[in-house]
mmCIF file of C-alpha atoms in Angstrom:
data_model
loop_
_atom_site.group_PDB
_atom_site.id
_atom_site.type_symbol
_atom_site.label_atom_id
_atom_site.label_comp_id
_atom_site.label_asym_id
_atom_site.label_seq_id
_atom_site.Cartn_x
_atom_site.Cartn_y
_atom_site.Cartn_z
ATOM 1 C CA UNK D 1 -15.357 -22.033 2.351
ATOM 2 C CA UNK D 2 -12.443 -19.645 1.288
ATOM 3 C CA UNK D 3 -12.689 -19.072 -2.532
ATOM 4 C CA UNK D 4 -9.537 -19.808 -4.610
ATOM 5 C CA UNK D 5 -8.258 -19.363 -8.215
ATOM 6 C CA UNK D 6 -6.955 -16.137 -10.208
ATOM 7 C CA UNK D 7 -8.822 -13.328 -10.864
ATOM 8 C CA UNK D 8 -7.305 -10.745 -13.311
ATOM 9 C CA UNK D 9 -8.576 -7.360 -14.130
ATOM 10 C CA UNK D 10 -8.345 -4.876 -16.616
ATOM 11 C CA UNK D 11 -10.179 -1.319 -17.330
ATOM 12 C CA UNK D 12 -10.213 2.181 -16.681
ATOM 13 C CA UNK D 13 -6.718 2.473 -16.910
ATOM 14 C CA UNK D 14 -6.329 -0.241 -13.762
ATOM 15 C CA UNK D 15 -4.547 -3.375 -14.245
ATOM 16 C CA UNK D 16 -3.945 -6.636 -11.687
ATOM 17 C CA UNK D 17 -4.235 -9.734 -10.368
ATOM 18 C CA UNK D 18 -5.883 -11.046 -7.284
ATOM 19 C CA UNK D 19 -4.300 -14.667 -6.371
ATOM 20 C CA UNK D 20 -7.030 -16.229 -3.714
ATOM 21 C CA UNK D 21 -6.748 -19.295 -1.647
ATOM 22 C CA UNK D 22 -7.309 -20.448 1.826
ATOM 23 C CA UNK D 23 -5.398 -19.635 5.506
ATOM 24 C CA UNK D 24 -6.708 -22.626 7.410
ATOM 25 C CA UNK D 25 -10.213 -21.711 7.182
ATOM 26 C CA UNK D 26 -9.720 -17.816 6.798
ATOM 27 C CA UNK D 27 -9.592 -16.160 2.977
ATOM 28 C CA UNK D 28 -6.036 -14.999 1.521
ATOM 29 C CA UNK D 29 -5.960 -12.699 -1.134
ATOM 30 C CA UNK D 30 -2.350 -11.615 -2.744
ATOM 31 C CA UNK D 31 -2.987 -8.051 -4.400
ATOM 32 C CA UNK D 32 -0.776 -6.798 -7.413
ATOM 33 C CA UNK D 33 -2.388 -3.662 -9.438
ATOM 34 C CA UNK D 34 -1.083 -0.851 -11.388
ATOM 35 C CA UNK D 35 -2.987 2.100 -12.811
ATOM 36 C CA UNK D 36 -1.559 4.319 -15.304
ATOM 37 C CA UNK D 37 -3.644 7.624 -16.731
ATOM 38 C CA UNK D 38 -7.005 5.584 -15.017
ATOM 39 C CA UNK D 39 -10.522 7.352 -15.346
ATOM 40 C CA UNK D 40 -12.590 5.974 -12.114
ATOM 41 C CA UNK D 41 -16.322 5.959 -13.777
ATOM 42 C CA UNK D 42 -18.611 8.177 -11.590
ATOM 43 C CA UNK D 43 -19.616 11.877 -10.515
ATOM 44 C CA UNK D 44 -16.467 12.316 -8.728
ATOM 45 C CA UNK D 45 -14.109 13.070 -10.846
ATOM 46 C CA UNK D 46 -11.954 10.701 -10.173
ATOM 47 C CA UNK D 47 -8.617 9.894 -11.834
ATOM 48 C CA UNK D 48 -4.915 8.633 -10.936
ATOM 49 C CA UNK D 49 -2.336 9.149 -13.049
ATOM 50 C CA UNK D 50 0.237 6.214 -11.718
ATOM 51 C CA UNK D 51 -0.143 3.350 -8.994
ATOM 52 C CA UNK D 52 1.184 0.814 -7.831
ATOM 53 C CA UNK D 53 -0.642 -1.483 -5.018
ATOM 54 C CA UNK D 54 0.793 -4.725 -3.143
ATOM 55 C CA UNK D 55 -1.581 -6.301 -0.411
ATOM 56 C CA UNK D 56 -1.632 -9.336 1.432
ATOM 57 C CA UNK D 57 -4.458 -9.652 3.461
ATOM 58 C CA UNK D 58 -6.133 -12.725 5.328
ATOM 59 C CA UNK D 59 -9.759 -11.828 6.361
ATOM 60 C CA UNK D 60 -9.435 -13.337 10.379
ATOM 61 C CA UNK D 61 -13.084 -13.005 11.871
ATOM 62 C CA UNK D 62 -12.569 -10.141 14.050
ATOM 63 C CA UNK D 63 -8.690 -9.611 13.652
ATOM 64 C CA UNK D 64 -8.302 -9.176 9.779
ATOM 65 C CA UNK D 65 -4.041 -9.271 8.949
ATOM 66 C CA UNK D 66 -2.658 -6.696 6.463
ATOM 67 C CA UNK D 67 0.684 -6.291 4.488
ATOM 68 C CA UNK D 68 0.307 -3.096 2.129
ATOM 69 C CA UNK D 69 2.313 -0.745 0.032
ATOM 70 C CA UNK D 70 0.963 1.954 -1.935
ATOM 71 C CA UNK D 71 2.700 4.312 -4.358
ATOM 72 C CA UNK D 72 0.526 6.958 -6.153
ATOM 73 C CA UNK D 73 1.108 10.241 -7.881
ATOM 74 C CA UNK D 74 -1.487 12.532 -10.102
ATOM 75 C CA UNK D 75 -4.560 11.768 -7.627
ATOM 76 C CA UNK D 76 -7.453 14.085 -8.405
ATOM 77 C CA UNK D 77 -11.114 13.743 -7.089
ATOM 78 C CA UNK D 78 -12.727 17.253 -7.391
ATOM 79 C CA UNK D 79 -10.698 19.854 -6.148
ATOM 80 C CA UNK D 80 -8.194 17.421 -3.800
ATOM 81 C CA UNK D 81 -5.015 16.817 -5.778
ATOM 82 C CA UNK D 82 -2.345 14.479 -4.640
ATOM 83 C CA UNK D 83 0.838 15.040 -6.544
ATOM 84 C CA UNK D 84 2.645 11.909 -4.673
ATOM 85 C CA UNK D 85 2.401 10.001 -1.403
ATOM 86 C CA UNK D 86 3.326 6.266 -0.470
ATOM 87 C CA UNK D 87 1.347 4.272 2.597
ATOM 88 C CA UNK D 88 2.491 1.407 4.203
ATOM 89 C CA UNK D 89 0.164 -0.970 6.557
ATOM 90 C CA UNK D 90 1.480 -3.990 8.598
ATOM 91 C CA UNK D 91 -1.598 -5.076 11.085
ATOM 92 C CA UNK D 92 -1.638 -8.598 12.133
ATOM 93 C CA UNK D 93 -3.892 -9.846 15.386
ATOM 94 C CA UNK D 94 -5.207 -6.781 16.058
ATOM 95 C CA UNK D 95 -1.548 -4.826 16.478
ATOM 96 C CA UNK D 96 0.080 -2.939 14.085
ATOM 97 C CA UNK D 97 1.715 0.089 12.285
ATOM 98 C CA UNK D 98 1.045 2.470 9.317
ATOM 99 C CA UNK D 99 2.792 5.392 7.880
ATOM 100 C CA UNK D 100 2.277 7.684 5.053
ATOM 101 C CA UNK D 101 3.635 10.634 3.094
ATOM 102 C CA UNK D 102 2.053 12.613 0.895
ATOM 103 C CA UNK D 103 2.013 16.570 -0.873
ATOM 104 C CA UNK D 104 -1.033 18.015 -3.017
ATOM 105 C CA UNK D 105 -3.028 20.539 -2.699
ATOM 106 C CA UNK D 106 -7.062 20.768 -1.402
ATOM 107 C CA UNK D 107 -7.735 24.867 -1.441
ATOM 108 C CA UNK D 108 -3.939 25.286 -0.197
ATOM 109 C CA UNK D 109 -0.939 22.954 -1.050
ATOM 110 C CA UNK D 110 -0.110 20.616 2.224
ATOM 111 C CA UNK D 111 2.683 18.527 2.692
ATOM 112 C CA UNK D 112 1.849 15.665 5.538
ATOM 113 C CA UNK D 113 4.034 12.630 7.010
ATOM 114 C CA UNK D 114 2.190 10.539 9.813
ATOM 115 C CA UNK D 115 3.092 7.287 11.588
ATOM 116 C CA UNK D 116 0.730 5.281 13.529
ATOM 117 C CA UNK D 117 0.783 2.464 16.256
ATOM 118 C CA UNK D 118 -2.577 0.981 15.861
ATOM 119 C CA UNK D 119 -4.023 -1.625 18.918
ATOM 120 C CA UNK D 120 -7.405 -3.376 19.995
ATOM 121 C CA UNK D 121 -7.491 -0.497 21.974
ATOM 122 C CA UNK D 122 -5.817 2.894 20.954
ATOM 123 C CA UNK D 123 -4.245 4.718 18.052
ATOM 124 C CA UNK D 124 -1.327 6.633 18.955
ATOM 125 C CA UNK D 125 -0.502 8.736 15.844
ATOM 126 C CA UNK D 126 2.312 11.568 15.334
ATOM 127 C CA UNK D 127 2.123 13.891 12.538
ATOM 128 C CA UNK D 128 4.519 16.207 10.811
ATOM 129 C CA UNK D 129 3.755 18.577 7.878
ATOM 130 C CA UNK D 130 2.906 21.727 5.992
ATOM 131 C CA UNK D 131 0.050 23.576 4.756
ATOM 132 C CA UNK D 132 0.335 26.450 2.601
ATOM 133 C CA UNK D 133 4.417 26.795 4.165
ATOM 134 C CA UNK D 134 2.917 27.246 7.775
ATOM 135 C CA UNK D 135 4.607 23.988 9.000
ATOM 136 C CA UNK D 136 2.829 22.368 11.992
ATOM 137 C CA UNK D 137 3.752 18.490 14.374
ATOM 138 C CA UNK D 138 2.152 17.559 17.197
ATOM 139 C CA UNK D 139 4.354 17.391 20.148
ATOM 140 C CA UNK D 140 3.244 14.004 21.275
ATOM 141 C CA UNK D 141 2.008 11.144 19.496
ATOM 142 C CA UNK D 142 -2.123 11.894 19.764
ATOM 143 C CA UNK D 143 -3.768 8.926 21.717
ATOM 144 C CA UNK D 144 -7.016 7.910 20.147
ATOM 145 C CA UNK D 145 -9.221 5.422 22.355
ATOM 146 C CA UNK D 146 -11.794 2.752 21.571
ATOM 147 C CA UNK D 147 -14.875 3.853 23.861
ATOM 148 C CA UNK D 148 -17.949 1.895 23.934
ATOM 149 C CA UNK D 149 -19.931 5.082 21.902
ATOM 150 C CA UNK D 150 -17.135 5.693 19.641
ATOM 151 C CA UNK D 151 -13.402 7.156 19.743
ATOM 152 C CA UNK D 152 -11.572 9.932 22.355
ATOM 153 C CA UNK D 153 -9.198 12.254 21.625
ATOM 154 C CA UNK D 154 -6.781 12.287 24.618
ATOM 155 C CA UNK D 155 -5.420 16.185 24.845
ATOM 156 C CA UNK D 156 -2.852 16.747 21.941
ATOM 157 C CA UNK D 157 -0.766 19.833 21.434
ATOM 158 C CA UNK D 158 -0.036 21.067 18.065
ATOM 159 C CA UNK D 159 2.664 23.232 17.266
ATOM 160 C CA UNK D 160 2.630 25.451 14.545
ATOM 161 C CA UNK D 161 5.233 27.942 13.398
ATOM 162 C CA UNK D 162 3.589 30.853 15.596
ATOM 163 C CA UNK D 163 1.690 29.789 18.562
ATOM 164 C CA UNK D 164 0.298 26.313 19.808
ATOM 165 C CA UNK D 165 -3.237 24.863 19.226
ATOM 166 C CA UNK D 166 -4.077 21.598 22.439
ATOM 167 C CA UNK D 167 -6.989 20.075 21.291
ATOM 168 C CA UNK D 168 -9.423 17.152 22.841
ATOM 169 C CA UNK D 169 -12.818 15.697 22.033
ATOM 170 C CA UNK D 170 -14.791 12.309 21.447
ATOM 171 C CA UNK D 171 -16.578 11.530 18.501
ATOM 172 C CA UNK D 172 -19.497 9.078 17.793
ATOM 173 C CA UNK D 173 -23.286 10.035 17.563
ATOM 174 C CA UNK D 174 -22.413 13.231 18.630
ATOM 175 C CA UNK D 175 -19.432 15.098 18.682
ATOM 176 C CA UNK D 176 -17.286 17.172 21.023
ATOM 177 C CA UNK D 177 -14.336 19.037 20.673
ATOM 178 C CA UNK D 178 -12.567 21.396 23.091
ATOM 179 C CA UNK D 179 -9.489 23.522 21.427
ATOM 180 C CA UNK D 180 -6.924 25.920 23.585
ATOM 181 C CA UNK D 181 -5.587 28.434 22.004
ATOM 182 C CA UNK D 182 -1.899 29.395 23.070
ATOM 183 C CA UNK D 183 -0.577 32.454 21.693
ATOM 184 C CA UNK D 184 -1.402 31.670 18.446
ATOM 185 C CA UNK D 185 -0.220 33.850 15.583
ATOM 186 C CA UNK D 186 -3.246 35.101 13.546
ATOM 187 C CA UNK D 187 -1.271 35.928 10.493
ATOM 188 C CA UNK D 188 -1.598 32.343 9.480
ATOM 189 C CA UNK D 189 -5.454 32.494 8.539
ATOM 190 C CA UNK D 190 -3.867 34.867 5.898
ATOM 191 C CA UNK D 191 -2.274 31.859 4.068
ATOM 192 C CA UNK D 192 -5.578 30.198 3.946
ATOM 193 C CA UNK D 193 -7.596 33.463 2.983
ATOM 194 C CA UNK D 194 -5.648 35.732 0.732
ATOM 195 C CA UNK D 195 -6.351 39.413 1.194
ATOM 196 C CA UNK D 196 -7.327 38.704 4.683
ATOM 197 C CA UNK D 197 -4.595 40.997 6.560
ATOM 198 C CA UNK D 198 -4.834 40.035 10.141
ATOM 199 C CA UNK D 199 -2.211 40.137 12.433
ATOM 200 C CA UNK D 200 -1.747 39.475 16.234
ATOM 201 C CA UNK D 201 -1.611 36.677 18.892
ATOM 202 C CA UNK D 202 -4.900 34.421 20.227
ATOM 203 C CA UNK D 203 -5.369 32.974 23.185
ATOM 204 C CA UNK D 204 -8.011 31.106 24.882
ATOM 205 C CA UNK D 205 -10.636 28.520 24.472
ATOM 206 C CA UNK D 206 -13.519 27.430 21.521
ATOM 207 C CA UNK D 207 -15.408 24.144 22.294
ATOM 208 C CA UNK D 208 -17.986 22.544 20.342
ATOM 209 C CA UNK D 209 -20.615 19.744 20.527
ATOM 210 C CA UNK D 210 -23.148 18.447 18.594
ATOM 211 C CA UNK D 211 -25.929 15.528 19.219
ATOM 212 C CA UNK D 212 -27.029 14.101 15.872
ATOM 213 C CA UNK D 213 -28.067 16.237 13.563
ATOM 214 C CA UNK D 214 -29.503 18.823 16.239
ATOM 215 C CA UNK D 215 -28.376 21.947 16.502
ATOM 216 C CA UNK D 216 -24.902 22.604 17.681
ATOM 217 C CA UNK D 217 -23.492 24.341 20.896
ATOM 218 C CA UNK D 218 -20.367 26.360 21.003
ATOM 219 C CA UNK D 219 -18.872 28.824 23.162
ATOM 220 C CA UNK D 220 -15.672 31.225 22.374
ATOM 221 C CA UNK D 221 -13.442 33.020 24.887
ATOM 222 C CA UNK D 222 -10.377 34.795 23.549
ATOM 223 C CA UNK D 223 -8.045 37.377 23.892
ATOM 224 C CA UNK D 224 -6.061 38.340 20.998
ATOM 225 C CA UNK D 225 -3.419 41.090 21.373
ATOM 226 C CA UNK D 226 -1.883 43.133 19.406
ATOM 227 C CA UNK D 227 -5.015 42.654 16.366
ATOM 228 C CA UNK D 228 -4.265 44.523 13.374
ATOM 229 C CA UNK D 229 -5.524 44.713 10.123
ATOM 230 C CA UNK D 230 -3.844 45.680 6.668
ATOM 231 C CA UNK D 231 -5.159 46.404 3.645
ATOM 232 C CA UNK D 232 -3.565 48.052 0.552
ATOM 233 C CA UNK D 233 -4.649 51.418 2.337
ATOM 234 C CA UNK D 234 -3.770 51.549 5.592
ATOM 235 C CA UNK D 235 -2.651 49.475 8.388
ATOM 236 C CA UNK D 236 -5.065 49.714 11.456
ATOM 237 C CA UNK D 237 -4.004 50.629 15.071
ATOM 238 C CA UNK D 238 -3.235 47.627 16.832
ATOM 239 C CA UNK D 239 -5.895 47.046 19.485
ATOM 240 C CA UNK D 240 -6.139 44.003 22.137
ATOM 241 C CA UNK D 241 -9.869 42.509 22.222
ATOM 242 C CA UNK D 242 -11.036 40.527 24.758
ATOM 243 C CA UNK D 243 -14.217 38.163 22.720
ATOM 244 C CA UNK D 244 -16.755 36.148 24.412
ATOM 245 C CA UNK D 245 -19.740 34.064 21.958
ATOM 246 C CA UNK D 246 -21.928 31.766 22.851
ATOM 247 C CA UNK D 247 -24.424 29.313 20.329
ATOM 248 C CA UNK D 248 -27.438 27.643 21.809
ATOM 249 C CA UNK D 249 -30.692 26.342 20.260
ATOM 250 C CA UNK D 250 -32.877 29.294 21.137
ATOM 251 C CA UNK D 251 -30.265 31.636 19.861
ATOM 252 C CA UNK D 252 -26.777 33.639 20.578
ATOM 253 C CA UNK D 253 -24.766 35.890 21.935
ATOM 254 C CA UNK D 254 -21.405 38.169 21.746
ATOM 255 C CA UNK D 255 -19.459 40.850 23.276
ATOM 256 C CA UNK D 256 -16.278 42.178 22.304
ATOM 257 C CA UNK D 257 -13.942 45.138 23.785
ATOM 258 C CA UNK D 258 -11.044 46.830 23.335
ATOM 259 C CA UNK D 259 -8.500 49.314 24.385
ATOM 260 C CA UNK D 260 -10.157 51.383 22.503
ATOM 261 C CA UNK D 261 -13.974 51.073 22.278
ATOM 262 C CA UNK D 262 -16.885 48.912 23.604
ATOM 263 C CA UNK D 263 -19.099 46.841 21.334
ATOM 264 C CA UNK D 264 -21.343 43.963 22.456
ATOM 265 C CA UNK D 265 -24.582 42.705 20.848
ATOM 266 C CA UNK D 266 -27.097 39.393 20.550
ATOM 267 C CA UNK D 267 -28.159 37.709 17.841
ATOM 268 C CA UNK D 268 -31.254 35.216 17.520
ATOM 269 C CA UNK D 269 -31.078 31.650 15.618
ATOM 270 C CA UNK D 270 -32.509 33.167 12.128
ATOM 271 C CA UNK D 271 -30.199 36.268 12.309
#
């Protein structure tokens, strides 16, 4: 049967109680911790500098009921750094809601507020944020759907500060994911590679899929005008490319022109 008593804990920098009893014939727990300047023992380098946890849960076979709030600030596991960011779960018989905040850094700094509708059957989410000041929201609340092999991304537009990304896929054993590209400004891979200098506007299509671990598949068709490229130097000519790529198994291949030359080539896999 359901256990029931106190438990208290104390170590690491983690303090709290755990009050268990029974819900008819279902375990309770009540969930009160703090952590202040905690070490997490491991090869992770994990450590929080402040916490503070409330949960109610009753494990329901099947349907498991959550009340949660979490508060954190001075998260660190390797290089991911959370400087604050509060979550909030309420999911009873298999319906519910969550929502977090939260800004840190993980190669760039990111800022990121998302608020879900969770069923037996779908997550809707919508998400709002920043990463490295390129500010992004998708312009629908992104269905995600219970299938019998996994979960489906319904097609979910992304808007970004220059350009729009619609993406769709379904992941499982394998994975598949299908991304349109709508005028998207290339000067934003410069905030995530410094030095990079490129310039101009993307459109058209990448998709990807992967079985297992066997090798993947992809396949590239864009045009990007207006591609420039600036360096402490010089600033290149801008040029529109039209790009086509394919990835198979038994190898590759590429071609890419512009206004003002022709280039094309193939690759094998060990190239």
């Amino acid at each position: 049967g359901p256990f029931a008593g106190n438990v208290r804990f104390a170590g690491s920098g983690i303090n709290g109680t755990a009050n268990l009893d029974a819900r008819g014939q279902d375990q309770h727990a009540a969930i009160n911790a703090f952590a202040n300047n905690a070490v997490i023992p491991g090869t992770a380098g994990l450590s929080v500098g402040r916490a503070i946890i409330t949960a109610d849960a009753t494990m329901v076979p099947g349907k498991p009921e959550v009340v949660a709030d979490a508060q954190i600030a001075a998260f660190k596991m390797g290089d991911f750094v959370i400087k604050a960011a509060r979550a909030k779960v309420n999911y009873r018989g298999g319906q519910g809601t969550a929502q977090i905040v939260a800004n840190g850094s993980s190669s760039v700094p990111f800022e990121l507020a998302a608020n879900a509708r969770l069923s037996p059957e779908q997550y809707l989410v919508a998400l709002k944020g920043k990463a490295n000041g390129i500010a992004f929201r998708t312009a629908n609340p992104a269905r995600i759907a219970k299938t019998d092999s996994g979960y489906a991304l319904s097609p979910t537009q992304i808007d970004l500060d220059g350009g729009k990304v619609r993406l769709a896929g379904n992941f499982g054993p394998g994975i598949s994911m299908k991304a349109r590209l709508d005028s998207l400004d290339m000067s934003i891979a410069n905030a995530f590679v410094p030095g990079l200098g490129v310039g101009g506007q993307a459109s058209g299509s990448l998709d990807f899929a992967q079985e297992g671990n066997s090798f993947p598949k992809a396949e590239a068709r864009l045009n990007i005008a207006g591609f420039q490229r600036t360096s402490i130097a010089r600033v290149s000519d801008p040029v529109n490319i039209e790009f086509v790529g394919r990835l198979v198994p038994d190898g590759g291949e590429a071609r890419a022109e512009n206004s003002l030359a022709e280039a094309s080539g193939r690759c094998c896999r060990t190239c």
